[in-house]
């Protein structure tokens, strides 16, 4: 039979008072990723981020009990969402490799590219989509590129009808 020697000091420590404290912390709420397949099961697919995800934030208050400076219990007493997370949305789309309009298509002849106004509009729309920008932003980028190019050289290379 073994017996442990218990000192008065050890015995008193086991009866030390329990201290309760309130602790408030901010916790990240991770965003979720949602994938939507709109490719109609086409074999040529690509993923496009339609909406970027953003983590949320919540504030959590705990009642924490300590004995001898050691945490012995933690209870959540309240939580408050400061900012909701924003889901990341990915669309799986059919890859379009060739596109022409009903009236005509982009042509290249004698060193000159020719676009109809519909095709130029399509170029702006594609640029906006690929750059995650607005149509007006894409139009501004394309217009700036046209204006900054050497005007005589640009006039020889592109014609918009």
PDB file of N, CA and C in Angstrom, residues 108-149:
ATOM      1  N   UNK A 108      -9.211  40.491 -91.233  1.00  0.00           N
ATOM      2  CA  UNK A 108      -7.869  41.051 -91.328  1.00  0.00           C
ATOM      3  C   UNK A 108      -7.464  40.992 -92.795  1.00  0.00           C
ATOM      4  N   UNK A 109      -7.183  42.144 -93.348  1.00  0.00           N
ATOM      5  CA  UNK A 109      -6.820  42.193 -94.760  1.00  0.00           C
ATOM      6  C   UNK A 109      -5.845  43.337 -94.988  1.00  0.00           C
ATOM      7  N   UNK A 110      -4.805  43.080 -95.743  1.00  0.00           N
ATOM      8  CA  UNK A 110      -3.794  44.100 -96.059  1.00  0.00           C
ATOM      9  C   UNK A 110      -3.261  44.794 -94.802  1.00  0.00           C
ATOM     10  N   UNK A 111      -3.046  44.016 -93.733  1.00  0.00           N
ATOM     11  CA  UNK A 111      -2.485  44.578 -92.505  1.00  0.00           C
ATOM     12  C   UNK A 111      -3.469  45.379 -91.680  1.00  0.00           C
ATOM     13  N   UNK A 112      -4.789  45.264 -91.968  1.00  0.00           N
ATOM     14  CA  UNK A 112      -5.795  46.055 -91.258  1.00  0.00           C
ATOM     15  C   UNK A 112      -6.845  45.123 -90.645  1.00  0.00           C
ATOM     16  N   UNK A 113      -7.106  45.301 -89.347  1.00  0.00           N
ATOM     17  CA  UNK A 113      -8.198  44.590 -88.674  1.00  0.00           C
ATOM     18  C   UNK A 113      -9.465  45.409 -88.847  1.00  0.00           C
ATOM     19  N   UNK A 114     -10.569  44.773 -89.179  1.00  0.00           N
ATOM     20  CA  UNK A 114     -11.841  45.468 -89.356  1.00  0.00           C
ATOM     21  C   UNK A 114     -12.878  44.859 -88.411  1.00  0.00           C
ATOM     22  N   UNK A 115     -13.541  45.731 -87.641  1.00  0.00           N
ATOM     23  CA  UNK A 115     -14.576  45.305 -86.693  1.00  0.00           C
ATOM     24  C   UNK A 115     -15.866  46.045 -87.012  1.00  0.00           C
ATOM     25  N   UNK A 116     -17.010  45.396 -86.837  1.00  0.00           N
ATOM     26  CA  UNK A 116     -18.286  46.111 -86.871  1.00  0.00           C
ATOM     27  C   UNK A 116     -18.490  46.720 -85.485  1.00  0.00           C
ATOM     28  N   UNK A 117     -19.445  47.618 -85.340  1.00  0.00           N
ATOM     29  CA  UNK A 117     -19.704  48.212 -84.026  1.00  0.00           C
ATOM     30  C   UNK A 117     -20.159  47.136 -83.033  1.00  0.00           C
ATOM     31  N   UNK A 118     -20.900  46.114 -83.523  1.00  0.00           N
ATOM     32  CA  UNK A 118     -21.325  45.017 -82.649  1.00  0.00           C
ATOM     33  C   UNK A 118     -20.113  44.230 -82.148  1.00  0.00           C
ATOM     34  N   UNK A 119     -19.150  44.022 -83.030  1.00  0.00           N
ATOM     35  CA  UNK A 119     -17.957  43.270 -82.648  1.00  0.00           C
ATOM     36  C   UNK A 119     -17.085  44.066 -81.672  1.00  0.00           C
ATOM     37  N   UNK A 120     -17.019  45.378 -81.874  1.00  0.00           N
ATOM     38  CA  UNK A 120     -16.276  46.216 -80.945  1.00  0.00           C
ATOM     39  C   UNK A 120     -16.963  46.198 -79.578  1.00  0.00           C
ATOM     40  N   UNK A 121     -18.296  46.224 -79.594  1.00  0.00           N
ATOM     41  CA  UNK A 121     -19.074  46.125 -78.369  1.00  0.00           C
ATOM     42  C   UNK A 121     -18.783  44.801 -77.663  1.00  0.00           C
ATOM     43  N   UNK A 122     -18.711  43.713 -78.440  1.00  0.00           N
ATOM     44  CA  UNK A 122     -18.392  42.397 -77.893  1.00  0.00           C
ATOM     45  C   UNK A 122     -16.978  42.389 -77.298  1.00  0.00           C
ATOM     46  N   UNK A 123     -16.028  43.020 -77.987  1.00  0.00           N
ATOM     47  CA  UNK A 123     -14.658  43.110 -77.488  1.00  0.00           C
ATOM     48  C   UNK A 123     -14.631  43.807 -76.123  1.00  0.00           C
ATOM     49  N   UNK A 124     -15.399  44.886 -75.992  1.00  0.00           N
ATOM     50  CA  UNK A 124     -15.479  45.594 -74.708  1.00  0.00           C
ATOM     51  C   UNK A 124     -16.102  44.707 -73.632  1.00  0.00           C
ATOM     52  N   UNK A 125     -17.152  43.978 -73.993  1.00  0.00           N
ATOM     53  CA  UNK A 125     -17.822  43.102 -73.024  1.00  0.00           C
ATOM     54  C   UNK A 125     -16.893  41.983 -72.562  1.00  0.00           C
ATOM     55  N   UNK A 126     -16.157  41.383 -73.493  1.00  0.00           N
ATOM     56  CA  UNK A 126     -15.220  40.309 -73.136  1.00  0.00           C
ATOM     57  C   UNK A 126     -14.106  40.856 -72.251  1.00  0.00           C
ATOM     58  N   UNK A 127     -13.578  42.022 -72.607  1.00  0.00           N
ATOM     59  CA  UNK A 127     -12.526  42.646 -71.803  1.00  0.00           C
ATOM     60  C   UNK A 127     -13.036  42.926 -70.396  1.00  0.00           C
ATOM     61  N   UNK A 128     -14.256  43.426 -70.286  1.00  0.00           N
ATOM     62  CA  UNK A 128     -14.842  43.704 -68.969  1.00  0.00           C
ATOM     63  C   UNK A 128     -14.957  42.427 -68.151  1.00  0.00           C
ATOM     64  N   UNK A 129     -15.420  41.347 -68.779  1.00  0.00           N
ATOM     65  CA  UNK A 129     -15.587  40.073 -68.068  1.00  0.00           C
ATOM     66  C   UNK A 129     -14.244  39.512 -67.611  1.00  0.00           C
ATOM     67  N   UNK A 130     -13.266  39.490 -68.503  1.00  0.00           N
ATOM     68  CA  UNK A 130     -11.964  38.900 -68.183  1.00  0.00           C
ATOM     69  C   UNK A 130     -11.203  39.712 -67.146  1.00  0.00           C
ATOM     70  N   UNK A 131     -11.444  41.013 -67.093  1.00  0.00           N
ATOM     71  CA  UNK A 131     -10.729  41.883 -66.149  1.00  0.00           C
ATOM     72  C   UNK A 131     -11.543  42.148 -64.882  1.00  0.00           C
ATOM     73  N   UNK A 132     -12.703  41.503 -64.765  1.00  0.00           N
ATOM     74  CA  UNK A 132     -13.607  41.753 -63.628  1.00  0.00           C
ATOM     75  C   UNK A 132     -13.862  43.248 -63.486  1.00  0.00           C
ATOM     76  N   UNK A 133     -14.175  43.865 -64.603  1.00  0.00           N
ATOM     77  CA  UNK A 133     -14.387  45.300 -64.653  1.00  0.00           C
ATOM     78  C   UNK A 133     -15.779  45.568 -65.215  1.00  0.00           C
ATOM     79  N   UNK A 134     -16.165  46.835 -65.227  1.00  0.00           N
ATOM     80  CA  UNK A 134     -17.433  47.201 -65.853  1.00  0.00           C
ATOM     81  C   UNK A 134     -17.213  47.383 -67.356  1.00  0.00           C
ATOM     82  N   UNK A 135     -18.302  47.412 -68.093  1.00  0.00           N
ATOM     83  CA  UNK A 135     -18.218  47.650 -69.535  1.00  0.00           C
ATOM     84  C   UNK A 135     -17.558  49.011 -69.782  1.00  0.00           C
ATOM     85  N   UNK A 136     -17.968  50.019 -69.001  1.00  0.00           N
ATOM     86  CA  UNK A 136     -17.403  51.367 -69.167  1.00  0.00           C
ATOM     87  C   UNK A 136     -15.905  51.365 -68.874  1.00  0.00           C
ATOM     88  N   UNK A 137     -15.494  50.584 -67.878  1.00  0.00           N
ATOM     89  CA  UNK A 137     -14.065  50.486 -67.571  1.00  0.00           C
ATOM     90  C   UNK A 137     -13.289  49.867 -68.709  1.00  0.00           C
ATOM     91  N   UNK A 138     -13.848  48.806 -69.304  1.00  0.00           N
ATOM     92  CA  UNK A 138     -13.190  48.151 -70.440  1.00  0.00           C
ATOM     93  C   UNK A 138     -13.134  49.089 -71.638  1.00  0.00           C
ATOM     94  N   UNK A 139     -14.229  49.801 -71.886  1.00  0.00           N
ATOM     95  CA  UNK A 139     -14.258  50.758 -72.998  1.00  0.00           C
ATOM     96  C   UNK A 139     -13.200  51.837 -72.788  1.00  0.00           C
ATOM     97  N   UNK A 140     -13.044  52.295 -71.540  1.00  0.00           N
ATOM     98  CA  UNK A 140     -12.031  53.313 -71.237  1.00  0.00           C
ATOM     99  C   UNK A 140     -10.627  52.781 -71.495  1.00  0.00           C
ATOM    100  N   UNK A 141     -10.371  51.525 -71.106  1.00  0.00           N
ATOM    101  CA  UNK A 141      -9.053  50.924 -71.328  1.00  0.00           C
ATOM    102  C   UNK A 141      -8.770  50.803 -72.820  1.00  0.00           C
ATOM    103  N   UNK A 142      -9.736  50.288 -73.569  1.00  0.00           N
ATOM    104  CA  UNK A 142      -9.541  50.108 -75.015  1.00  0.00           C
ATOM    105  C   UNK A 142      -9.383  51.461 -75.700  1.00  0.00           C
ATOM    106  N   UNK A 143     -10.206  52.442 -75.317  1.00  0.00           N
ATOM    107  CA  UNK A 143     -10.112  53.782 -75.907  1.00  0.00           C
ATOM    108  C   UNK A 143      -8.764  54.417 -75.592  1.00  0.00           C
ATOM    109  N   UNK A 144      -8.304  54.277 -74.351  1.00  0.00           N
ATOM    110  CA  UNK A 144      -7.000  54.823 -73.970  1.00  0.00           C
ATOM    111  C   UNK A 144      -5.887  54.175 -74.777  1.00  0.00           C
ATOM    112  N   UNK A 145      -5.970  52.860 -74.944  1.00  0.00           N
ATOM    113  CA  UNK A 145      -4.956  52.160 -75.741  1.00  0.00           C
ATOM    114  C   UNK A 145      -4.952  52.688 -77.172  1.00  0.00           C
ATOM    115  N   UNK A 146      -6.138  52.890 -77.722  1.00  0.00           N
ATOM    116  CA  UNK A 146      -6.233  53.419 -79.097  1.00  0.00           C
ATOM    117  C   UNK A 146      -5.645  54.824 -79.175  1.00  0.00           C
ATOM    118  N   UNK A 147      -5.976  55.667 -78.195  1.00  0.00           N
ATOM    119  CA  UNK A 147      -5.514  57.055 -78.218  1.00  0.00           C
ATOM    120  C   UNK A 147      -4.014  57.181 -77.985  1.00  0.00           C
ATOM    121  N   UNK A 148      -3.442  56.274 -77.191  1.00  0.00           N
ATOM    122  CA  UNK A 148      -2.020  56.366 -76.880  1.00  0.00           C
ATOM    123  C   UNK A 148      -1.136  55.732 -77.942  1.00  0.00           C
ATOM    124  N   UNK A 149      -1.718  54.886 -78.745  1.00  0.00           N
ATOM    125  CA  UNK A 149      -0.931  54.270 -79.819  1.00  0.00           C
ATOM    126  C   UNK A 149      -0.547  55.363 -80.818  1.00  0.00           C
TER     127      UNK A 149
END
